[in-house]
CSV table of C-alpha atoms and ligand atoms in Angstrom, one decimal:
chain,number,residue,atom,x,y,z
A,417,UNK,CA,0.0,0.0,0.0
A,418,UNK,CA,1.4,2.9,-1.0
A,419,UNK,CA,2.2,5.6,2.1
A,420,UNK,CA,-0.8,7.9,2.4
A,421,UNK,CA,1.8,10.7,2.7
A,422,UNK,CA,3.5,10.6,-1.0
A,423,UNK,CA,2.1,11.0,-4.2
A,424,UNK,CA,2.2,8.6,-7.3
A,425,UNK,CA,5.8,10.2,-7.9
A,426,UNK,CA,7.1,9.9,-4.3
A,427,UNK,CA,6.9,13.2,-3.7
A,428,UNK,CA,5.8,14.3,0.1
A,429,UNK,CA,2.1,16.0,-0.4
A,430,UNK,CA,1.5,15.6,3.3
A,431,UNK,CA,3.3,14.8,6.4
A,432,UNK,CA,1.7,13.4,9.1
A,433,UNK,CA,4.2,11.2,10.6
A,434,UNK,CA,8.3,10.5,10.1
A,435,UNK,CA,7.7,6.4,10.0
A,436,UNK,CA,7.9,5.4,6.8
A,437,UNK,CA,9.6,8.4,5.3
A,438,UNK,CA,12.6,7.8,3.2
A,439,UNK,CA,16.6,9.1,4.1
A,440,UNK,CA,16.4,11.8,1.3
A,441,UNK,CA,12.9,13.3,1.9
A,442,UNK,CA,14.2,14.2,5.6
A,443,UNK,CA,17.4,15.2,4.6
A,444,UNK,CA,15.8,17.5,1.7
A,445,UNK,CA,13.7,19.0,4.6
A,446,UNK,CA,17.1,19.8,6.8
A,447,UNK,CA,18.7,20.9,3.7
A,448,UNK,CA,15.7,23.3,2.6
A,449,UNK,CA,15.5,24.6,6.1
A,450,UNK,CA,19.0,25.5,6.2
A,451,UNK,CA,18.4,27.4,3.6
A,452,UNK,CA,16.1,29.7,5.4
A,453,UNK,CA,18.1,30.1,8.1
A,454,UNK,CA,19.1,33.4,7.3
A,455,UNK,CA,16.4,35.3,6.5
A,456,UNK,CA,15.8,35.8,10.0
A,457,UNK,CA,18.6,38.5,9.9
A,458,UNK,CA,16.9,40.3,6.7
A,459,UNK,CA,15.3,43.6,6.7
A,460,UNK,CA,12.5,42.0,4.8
A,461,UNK,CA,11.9,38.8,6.4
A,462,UNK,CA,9.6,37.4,3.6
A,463,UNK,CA,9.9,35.4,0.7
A,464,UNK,CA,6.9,34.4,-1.9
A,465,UNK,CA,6.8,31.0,-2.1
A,466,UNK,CA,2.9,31.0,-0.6
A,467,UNK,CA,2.0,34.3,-2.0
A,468,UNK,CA,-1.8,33.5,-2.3
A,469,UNK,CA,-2.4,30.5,-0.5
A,470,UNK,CA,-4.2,30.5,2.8
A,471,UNK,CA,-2.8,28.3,5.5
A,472,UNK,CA,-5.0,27.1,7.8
A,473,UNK,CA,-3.9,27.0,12.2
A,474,UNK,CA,-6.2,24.1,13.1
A,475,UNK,CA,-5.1,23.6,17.2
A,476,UNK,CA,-7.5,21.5,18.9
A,477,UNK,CA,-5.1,21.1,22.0
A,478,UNK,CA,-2.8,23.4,23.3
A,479,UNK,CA,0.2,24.9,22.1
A,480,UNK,CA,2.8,27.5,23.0
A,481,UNK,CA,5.8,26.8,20.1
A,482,UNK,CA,4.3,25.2,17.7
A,483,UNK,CA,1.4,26.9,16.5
A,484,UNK,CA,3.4,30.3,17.1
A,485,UNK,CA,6.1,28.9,14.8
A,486,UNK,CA,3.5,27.6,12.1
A,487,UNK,CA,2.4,30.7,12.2
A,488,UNK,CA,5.4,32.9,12.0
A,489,UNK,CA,6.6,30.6,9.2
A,490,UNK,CA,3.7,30.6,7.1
A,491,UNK,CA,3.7,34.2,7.3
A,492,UNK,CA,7.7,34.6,6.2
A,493,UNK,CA,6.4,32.6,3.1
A,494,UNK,CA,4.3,35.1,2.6
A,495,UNK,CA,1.0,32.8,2.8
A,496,UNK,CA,-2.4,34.3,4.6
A,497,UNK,CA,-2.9,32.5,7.9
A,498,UNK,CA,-6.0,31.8,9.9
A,499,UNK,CA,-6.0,30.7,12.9
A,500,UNK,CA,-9.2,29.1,13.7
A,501,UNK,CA,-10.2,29.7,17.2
A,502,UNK,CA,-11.4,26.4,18.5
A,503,UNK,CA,-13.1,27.0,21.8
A,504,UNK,CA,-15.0,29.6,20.0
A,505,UNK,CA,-15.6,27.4,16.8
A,506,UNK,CA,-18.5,25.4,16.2
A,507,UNK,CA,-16.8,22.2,17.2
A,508,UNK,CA,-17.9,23.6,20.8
A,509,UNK,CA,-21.6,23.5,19.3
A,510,UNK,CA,-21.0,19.5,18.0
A,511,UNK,CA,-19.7,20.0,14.7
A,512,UNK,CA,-17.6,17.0,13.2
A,513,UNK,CA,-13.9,17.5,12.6
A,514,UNK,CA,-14.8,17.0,9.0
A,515,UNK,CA,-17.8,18.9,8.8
A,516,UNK,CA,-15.4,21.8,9.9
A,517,UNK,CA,-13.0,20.8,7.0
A,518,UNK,CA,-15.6,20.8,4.3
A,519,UNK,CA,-16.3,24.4,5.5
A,520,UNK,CA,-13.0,25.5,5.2
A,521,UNK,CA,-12.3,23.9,1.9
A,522,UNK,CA,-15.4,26.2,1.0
A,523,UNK,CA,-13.1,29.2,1.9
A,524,UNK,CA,-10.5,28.1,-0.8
A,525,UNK,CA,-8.0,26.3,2.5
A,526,UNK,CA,-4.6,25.4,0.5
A,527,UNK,CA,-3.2,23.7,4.1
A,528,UNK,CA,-3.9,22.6,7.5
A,529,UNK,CA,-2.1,22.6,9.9
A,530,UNK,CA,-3.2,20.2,12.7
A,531,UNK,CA,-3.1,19.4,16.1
A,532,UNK,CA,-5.5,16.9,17.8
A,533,UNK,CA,-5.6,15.2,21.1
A,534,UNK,CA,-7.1,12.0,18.9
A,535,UNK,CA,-4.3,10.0,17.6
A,536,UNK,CA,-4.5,9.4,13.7
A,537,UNK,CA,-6.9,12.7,13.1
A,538,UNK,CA,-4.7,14.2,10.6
A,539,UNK,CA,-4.8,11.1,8.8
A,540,UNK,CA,-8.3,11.0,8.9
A,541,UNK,CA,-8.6,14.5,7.2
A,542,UNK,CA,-6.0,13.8,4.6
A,543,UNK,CA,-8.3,10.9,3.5
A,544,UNK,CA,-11.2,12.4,3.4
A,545,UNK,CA,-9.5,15.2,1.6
A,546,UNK,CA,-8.7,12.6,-1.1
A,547,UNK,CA,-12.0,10.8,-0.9
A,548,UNK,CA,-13.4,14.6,-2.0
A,549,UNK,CA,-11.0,14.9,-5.0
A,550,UNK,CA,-9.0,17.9,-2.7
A,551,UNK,CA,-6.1,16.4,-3.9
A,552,UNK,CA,-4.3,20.1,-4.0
A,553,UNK,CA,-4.7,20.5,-0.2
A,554,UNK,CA,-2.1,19.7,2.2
A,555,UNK,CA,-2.0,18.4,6.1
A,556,UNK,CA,0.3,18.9,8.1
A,557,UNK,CA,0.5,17.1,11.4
A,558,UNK,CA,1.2,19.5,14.3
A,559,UNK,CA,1.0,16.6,17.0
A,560,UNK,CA,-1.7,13.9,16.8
A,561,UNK,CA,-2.2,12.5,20.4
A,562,UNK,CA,0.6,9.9,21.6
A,563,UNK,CA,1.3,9.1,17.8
A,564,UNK,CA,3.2,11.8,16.1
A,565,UNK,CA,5.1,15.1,16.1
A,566,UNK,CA,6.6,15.1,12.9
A,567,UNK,CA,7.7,18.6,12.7
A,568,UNK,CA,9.4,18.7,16.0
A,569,UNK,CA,11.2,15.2,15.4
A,570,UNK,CA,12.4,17.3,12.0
A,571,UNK,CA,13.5,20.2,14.2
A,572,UNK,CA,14.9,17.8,16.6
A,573,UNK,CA,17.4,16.8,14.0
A,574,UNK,CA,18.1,20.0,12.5
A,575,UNK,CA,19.4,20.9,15.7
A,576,UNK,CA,21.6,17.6,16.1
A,577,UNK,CA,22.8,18.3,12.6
A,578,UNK,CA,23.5,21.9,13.4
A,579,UNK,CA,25.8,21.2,16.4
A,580,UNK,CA,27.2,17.7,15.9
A,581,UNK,CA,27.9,18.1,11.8
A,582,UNK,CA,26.4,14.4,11.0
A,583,UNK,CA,24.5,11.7,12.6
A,584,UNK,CA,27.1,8.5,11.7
A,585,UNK,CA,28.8,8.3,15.1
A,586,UNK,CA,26.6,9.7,17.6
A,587,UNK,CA,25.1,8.3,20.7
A,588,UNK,CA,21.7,9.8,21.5
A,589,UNK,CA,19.7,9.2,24.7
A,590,UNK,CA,16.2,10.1,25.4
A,591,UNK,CA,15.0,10.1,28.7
A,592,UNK,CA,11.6,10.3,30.9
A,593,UNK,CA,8.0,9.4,29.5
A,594,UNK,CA,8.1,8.2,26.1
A,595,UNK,CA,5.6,5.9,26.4
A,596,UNK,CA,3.0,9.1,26.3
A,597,UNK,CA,5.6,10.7,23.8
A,598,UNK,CA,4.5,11.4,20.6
A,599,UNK,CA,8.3,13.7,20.0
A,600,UNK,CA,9.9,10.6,21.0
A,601,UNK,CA,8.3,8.1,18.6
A,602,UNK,CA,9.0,11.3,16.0
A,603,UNK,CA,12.6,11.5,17.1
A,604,UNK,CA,13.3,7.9,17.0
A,605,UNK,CA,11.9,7.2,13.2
A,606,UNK,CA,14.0,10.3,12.2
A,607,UNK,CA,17.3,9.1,14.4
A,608,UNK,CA,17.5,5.5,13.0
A,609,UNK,CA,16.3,6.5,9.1
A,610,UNK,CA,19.1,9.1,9.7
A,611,UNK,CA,21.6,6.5,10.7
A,612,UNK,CA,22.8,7.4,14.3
A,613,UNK,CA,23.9,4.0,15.6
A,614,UNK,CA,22.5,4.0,19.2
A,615,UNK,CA,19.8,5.5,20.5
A,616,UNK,CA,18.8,4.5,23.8
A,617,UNK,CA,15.7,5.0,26.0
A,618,UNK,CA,15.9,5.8,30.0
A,619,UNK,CA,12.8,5.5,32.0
A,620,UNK,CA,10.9,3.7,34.4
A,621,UNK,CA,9.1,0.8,33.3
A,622,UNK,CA,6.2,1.8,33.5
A,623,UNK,CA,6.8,5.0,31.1
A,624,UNK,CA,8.5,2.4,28.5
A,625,UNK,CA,6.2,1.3,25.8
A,626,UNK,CA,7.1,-2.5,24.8
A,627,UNK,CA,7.9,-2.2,21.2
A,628,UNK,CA,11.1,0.2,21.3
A,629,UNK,CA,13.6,-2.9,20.8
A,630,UNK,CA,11.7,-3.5,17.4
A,631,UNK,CA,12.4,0.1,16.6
A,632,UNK,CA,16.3,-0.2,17.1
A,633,UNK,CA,16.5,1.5,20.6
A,634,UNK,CA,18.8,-0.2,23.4
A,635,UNK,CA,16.1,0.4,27.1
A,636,UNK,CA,17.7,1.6,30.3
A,637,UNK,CA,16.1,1.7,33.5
A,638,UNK,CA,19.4,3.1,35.5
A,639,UNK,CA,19.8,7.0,33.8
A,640,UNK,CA,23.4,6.9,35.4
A,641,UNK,CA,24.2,4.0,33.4
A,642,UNK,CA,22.3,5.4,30.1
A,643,UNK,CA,23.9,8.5,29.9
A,644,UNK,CA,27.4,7.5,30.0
A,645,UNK,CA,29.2,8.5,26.6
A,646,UNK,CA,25.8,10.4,25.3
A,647,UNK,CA,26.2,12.8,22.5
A,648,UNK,CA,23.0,14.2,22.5
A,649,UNK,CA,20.2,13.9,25.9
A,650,UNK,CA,17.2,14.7,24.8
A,651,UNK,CA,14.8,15.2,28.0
A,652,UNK,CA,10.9,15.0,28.2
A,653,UNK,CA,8.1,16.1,30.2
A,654,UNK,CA,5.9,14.0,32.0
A,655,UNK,CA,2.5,13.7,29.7
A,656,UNK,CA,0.1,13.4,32.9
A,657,UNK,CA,-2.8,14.5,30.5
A,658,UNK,CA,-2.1,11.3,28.9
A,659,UNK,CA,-1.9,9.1,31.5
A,660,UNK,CA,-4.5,6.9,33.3
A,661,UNK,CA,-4.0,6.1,36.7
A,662,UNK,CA,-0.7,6.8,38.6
A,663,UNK,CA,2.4,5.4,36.9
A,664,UNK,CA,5.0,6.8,39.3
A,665,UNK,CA,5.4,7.1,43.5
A,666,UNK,CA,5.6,10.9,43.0
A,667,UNK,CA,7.1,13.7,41.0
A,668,UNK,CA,10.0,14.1,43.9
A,669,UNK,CA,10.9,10.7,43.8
A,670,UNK,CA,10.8,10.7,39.8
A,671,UNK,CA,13.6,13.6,39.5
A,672,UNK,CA,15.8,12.0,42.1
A,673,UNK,CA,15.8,8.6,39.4
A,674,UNK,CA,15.1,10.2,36.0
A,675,UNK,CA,15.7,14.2,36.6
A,676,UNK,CA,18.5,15.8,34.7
A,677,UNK,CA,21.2,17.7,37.1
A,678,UNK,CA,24.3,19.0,36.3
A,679,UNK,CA,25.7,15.9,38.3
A,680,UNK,CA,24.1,13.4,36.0
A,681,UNK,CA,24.8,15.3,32.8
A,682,UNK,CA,28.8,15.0,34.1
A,683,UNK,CA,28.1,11.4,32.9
A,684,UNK,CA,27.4,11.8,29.1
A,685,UNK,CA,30.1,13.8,26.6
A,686,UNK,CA,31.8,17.3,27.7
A,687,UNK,CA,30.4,18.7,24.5
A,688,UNK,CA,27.3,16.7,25.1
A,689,UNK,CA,24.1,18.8,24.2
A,690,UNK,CA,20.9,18.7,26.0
A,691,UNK,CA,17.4,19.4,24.4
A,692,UNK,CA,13.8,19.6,25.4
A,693,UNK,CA,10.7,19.7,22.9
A,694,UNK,CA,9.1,22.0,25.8
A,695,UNK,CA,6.8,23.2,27.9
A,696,UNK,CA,9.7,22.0,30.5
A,697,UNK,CA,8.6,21.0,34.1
A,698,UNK,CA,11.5,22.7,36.5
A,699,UNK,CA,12.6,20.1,39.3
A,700,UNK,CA,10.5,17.3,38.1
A,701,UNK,CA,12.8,16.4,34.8
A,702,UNK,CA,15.1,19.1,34.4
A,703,UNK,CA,17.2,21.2,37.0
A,704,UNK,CA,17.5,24.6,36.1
A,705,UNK,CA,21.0,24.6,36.6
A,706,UNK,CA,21.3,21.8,33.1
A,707,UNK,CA,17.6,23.7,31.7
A,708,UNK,CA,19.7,27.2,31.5
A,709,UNK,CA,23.3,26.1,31.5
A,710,UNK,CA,25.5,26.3,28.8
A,711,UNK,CA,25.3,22.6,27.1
A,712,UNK,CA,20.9,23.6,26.7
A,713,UNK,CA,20.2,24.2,23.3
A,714,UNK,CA,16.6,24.1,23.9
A,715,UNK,CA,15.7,27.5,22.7
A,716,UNK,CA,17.9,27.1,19.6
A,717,UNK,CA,15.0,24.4,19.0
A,718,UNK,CA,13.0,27.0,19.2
A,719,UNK,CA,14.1,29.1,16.7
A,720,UNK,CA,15.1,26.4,14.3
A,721,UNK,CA,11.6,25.2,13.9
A,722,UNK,CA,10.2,27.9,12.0
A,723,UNK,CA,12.9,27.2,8.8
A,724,UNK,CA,11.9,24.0,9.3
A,725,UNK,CA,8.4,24.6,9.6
A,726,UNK,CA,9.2,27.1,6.6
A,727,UNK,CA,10.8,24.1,4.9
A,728,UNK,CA,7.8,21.6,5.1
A,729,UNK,CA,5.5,24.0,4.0
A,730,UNK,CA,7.2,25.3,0.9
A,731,UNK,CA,8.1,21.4,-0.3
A,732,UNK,CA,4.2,20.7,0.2
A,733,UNK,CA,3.4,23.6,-1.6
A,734,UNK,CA,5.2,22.2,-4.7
A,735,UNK,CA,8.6,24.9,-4.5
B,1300,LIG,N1,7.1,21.1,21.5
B,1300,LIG,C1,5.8,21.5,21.5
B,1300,LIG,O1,5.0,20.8,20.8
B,1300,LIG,O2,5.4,22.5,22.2
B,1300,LIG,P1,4.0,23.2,22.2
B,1300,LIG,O3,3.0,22.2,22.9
B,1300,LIG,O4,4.1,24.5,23.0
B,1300,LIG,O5,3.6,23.5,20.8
C-alpha cells in the first residue's frame, strides 16, 4: 500500500508522521530549512513562495511553540494565515472535525495545519481530503495525540545536525515518558532512518512502551548507566494528561531517578548537548542549573523550527 503521505511520484504531499519516510525526503527537509536560516537576519523577512495560498492553524489542543512557529513561518512565506479559534468554533456547538474541513475547503483552505488530542486525526482528514477529490490541499501534522510530532522530530534533528555536523557516530539518549511521547516516537523514526547507531531509552518501566527494541532503541532503566558516553540527551516532560491512573510514587521521587542535574549530565560527553521539545517541568525532569546552562540548546530548538516549519511547507506547496 502505498504511504498515504507521498504522491504517485514519491513526492511528500503531506506529512503526518516520520515512519515510513525515506533518508532523502528528511534530509531534503534539513537541507531546505537550512536554507532559510538566514532570513531571520533580513530587513525583509519574507519570501513568496505562498503568496496567495491561505494556510490554515487548526489547534485543537494546546500549544505554546508550535502553533506560534507555524504561524510565523507561514507568514515569512508570505502565505495568509487563519487561525481558527477552536473553543470559539463550532466544534464547541457539536460539529464533526470533517464537517469543519468541508467548510474550510469552501473558503479556498490550500493547508492545515493540525493538532488533535485524537491519535491518527490528521490522517483522517487527509483521507477524506482525497476521498473529496482535494487532492491540491495539504495536512500537516502539528502533534496527533501519543502518535506523532513530525515537525518537532524534524527540528529535533536540525538541531543535532546543526551542532554535531552528521548523525554516523553519535550516541543519543532520550530520557523520561516516552511511552506518552508522541516527540519521541518522531525523534526515533528520524534518528534511525538518519543513521545514528545508538539510540537509547531511559525511563521507568512503566513509562517504556514495549515495542522500542523493534524500533532499534537499546532500554535503560538506570539514567546513570544510560547517559554515560551520550552525545545528545534529549529530555521530556511528563505527559500526565495522557496518563491513566498513577504510573509513578511521586514527582520528587521521579527527579531523584530520571531528573537531569548538572551531576548526572557530568556522565554523558563534555560537548554533550541537552534538548527539550518544551513546555519544561523545572525540578521534576530538568534542573535549572542543566535547563539554563550552557550545554541547553533548547531554545535554539525553538528558533530552528520555524525554517523547518518554513521548509515543510514550501516542499508541500510544490517549490
Ligand atoms: N514542543 C511542542 O509541541 O510545544 P507546544 O506544545 O508548546 O507546541
Amino acid at each position: 500500500m502505498r504511504n498515504p503521505q507521498l504522491n504517485e511520484n514519491g513526492e511528500l504531499t503531506h506529512l503526518l508522521s516520520i515512519e515510513g519516510l525515506p533518508r532523502h525526503i528528511l534530509s531534503h527537509i534539513l537541507d531546505t530549512a537550512a536554507s532559510f536560516m538566514g532570513i531571520a537576519d533580513r530587513e525583509v523577512k519574507k519570501v513568496p513562495l505562498l503568496r496567495g495560498k491561505s494556510v490554515f492553524n487548526l489547534f485543537f489542543e494546546n500549544s505554546t511553540r508550535t502553533r506560534t512557529t507555524f504561524e510565523i513561518a507561514a507568514k515569512r512565506l508570505s502565505a495568509d494565515v487563519i487561525n481558527l479559534d477552536i473553543t470559539r468554533s463550532s466544534t464547541a456547538k457539536g460539529e464533526t472535525l470533517l464537517d469543519t474541513i468541508d467548510n474550510l475547503c469552501a473558503m479556498h483552505a490550500n493547508m492545515f495545519v493540525v493538532r488533535h488530542a485524537a491519535s491518527g486525526a490528521p490522517y483522517l482528514i487527509a483521507e477524506h481530503l482525497k476521498r473529496v477529490r482535494h487532492k491540491n490541499i495539504h495536512v500537516v501534522n502539528a502533534g496527533d495525540g501519543r502518535h506523532a510530532h513530525p515537525t518537532q522530530g524534524l527540528l529535533d534533528m536540525y538541531t543535532i545536525r546543526h551542532y554535531k555536523q552528521n548523525f554516523e557516530h553519535l550516541t543519543v539518549a532520550i530520557v523520561g515518558d516516552i511511552l506518552h511521547s508522541r516527540v519521541a516516537r518522531s525523534d526515533i523514526h528520524a534518528l534511525t532512518t538518519l543513521g545514528v547507531p545508538e539510540v537509547r531509552a531511559i525511563g521507568p518501566q512503566t513509562l517504556l512502551p514495549a515495542e522500542l527494541a523493534k524500533m532499534g532503541v537499546r532500554v535503560h532503566h538506570d539514567m546513570n548507566e544510560g547517559l554515560k558516553g551520550c552525545d545528545v540527551v534529549i529530555m521530556l516532560r511528563l505527559q500526565n494528561e495522557r496518563m491513566n491512573g498513577a504510573l509513578l510514587p511521586s514527582a520528587g521521587e521521579y527527579f531523584k531517578h530520571y531528573g537531569l542535574t548538572p551531576e548526572k549530565l557530568a556522565l554523558a560527553r563534555p560537548d554533550a548537548i541537552v534538548m527539550h521539545p518544551g513546555p519544561m517541568n523545572r525540578g521534576v525532569e530538568i534542573d535549572s542549573g542543566v535547563a539554563d546552562g550552557k550545554q541547553a540548546v533548547i531554545l535554539d530548538q525553538v528558533t530552528f523550527g520555524i525554517a523547518v516549519r518554513m521548509a515543510v511547507m514550501s516542499i508541500l506547496a510544490g517549490n
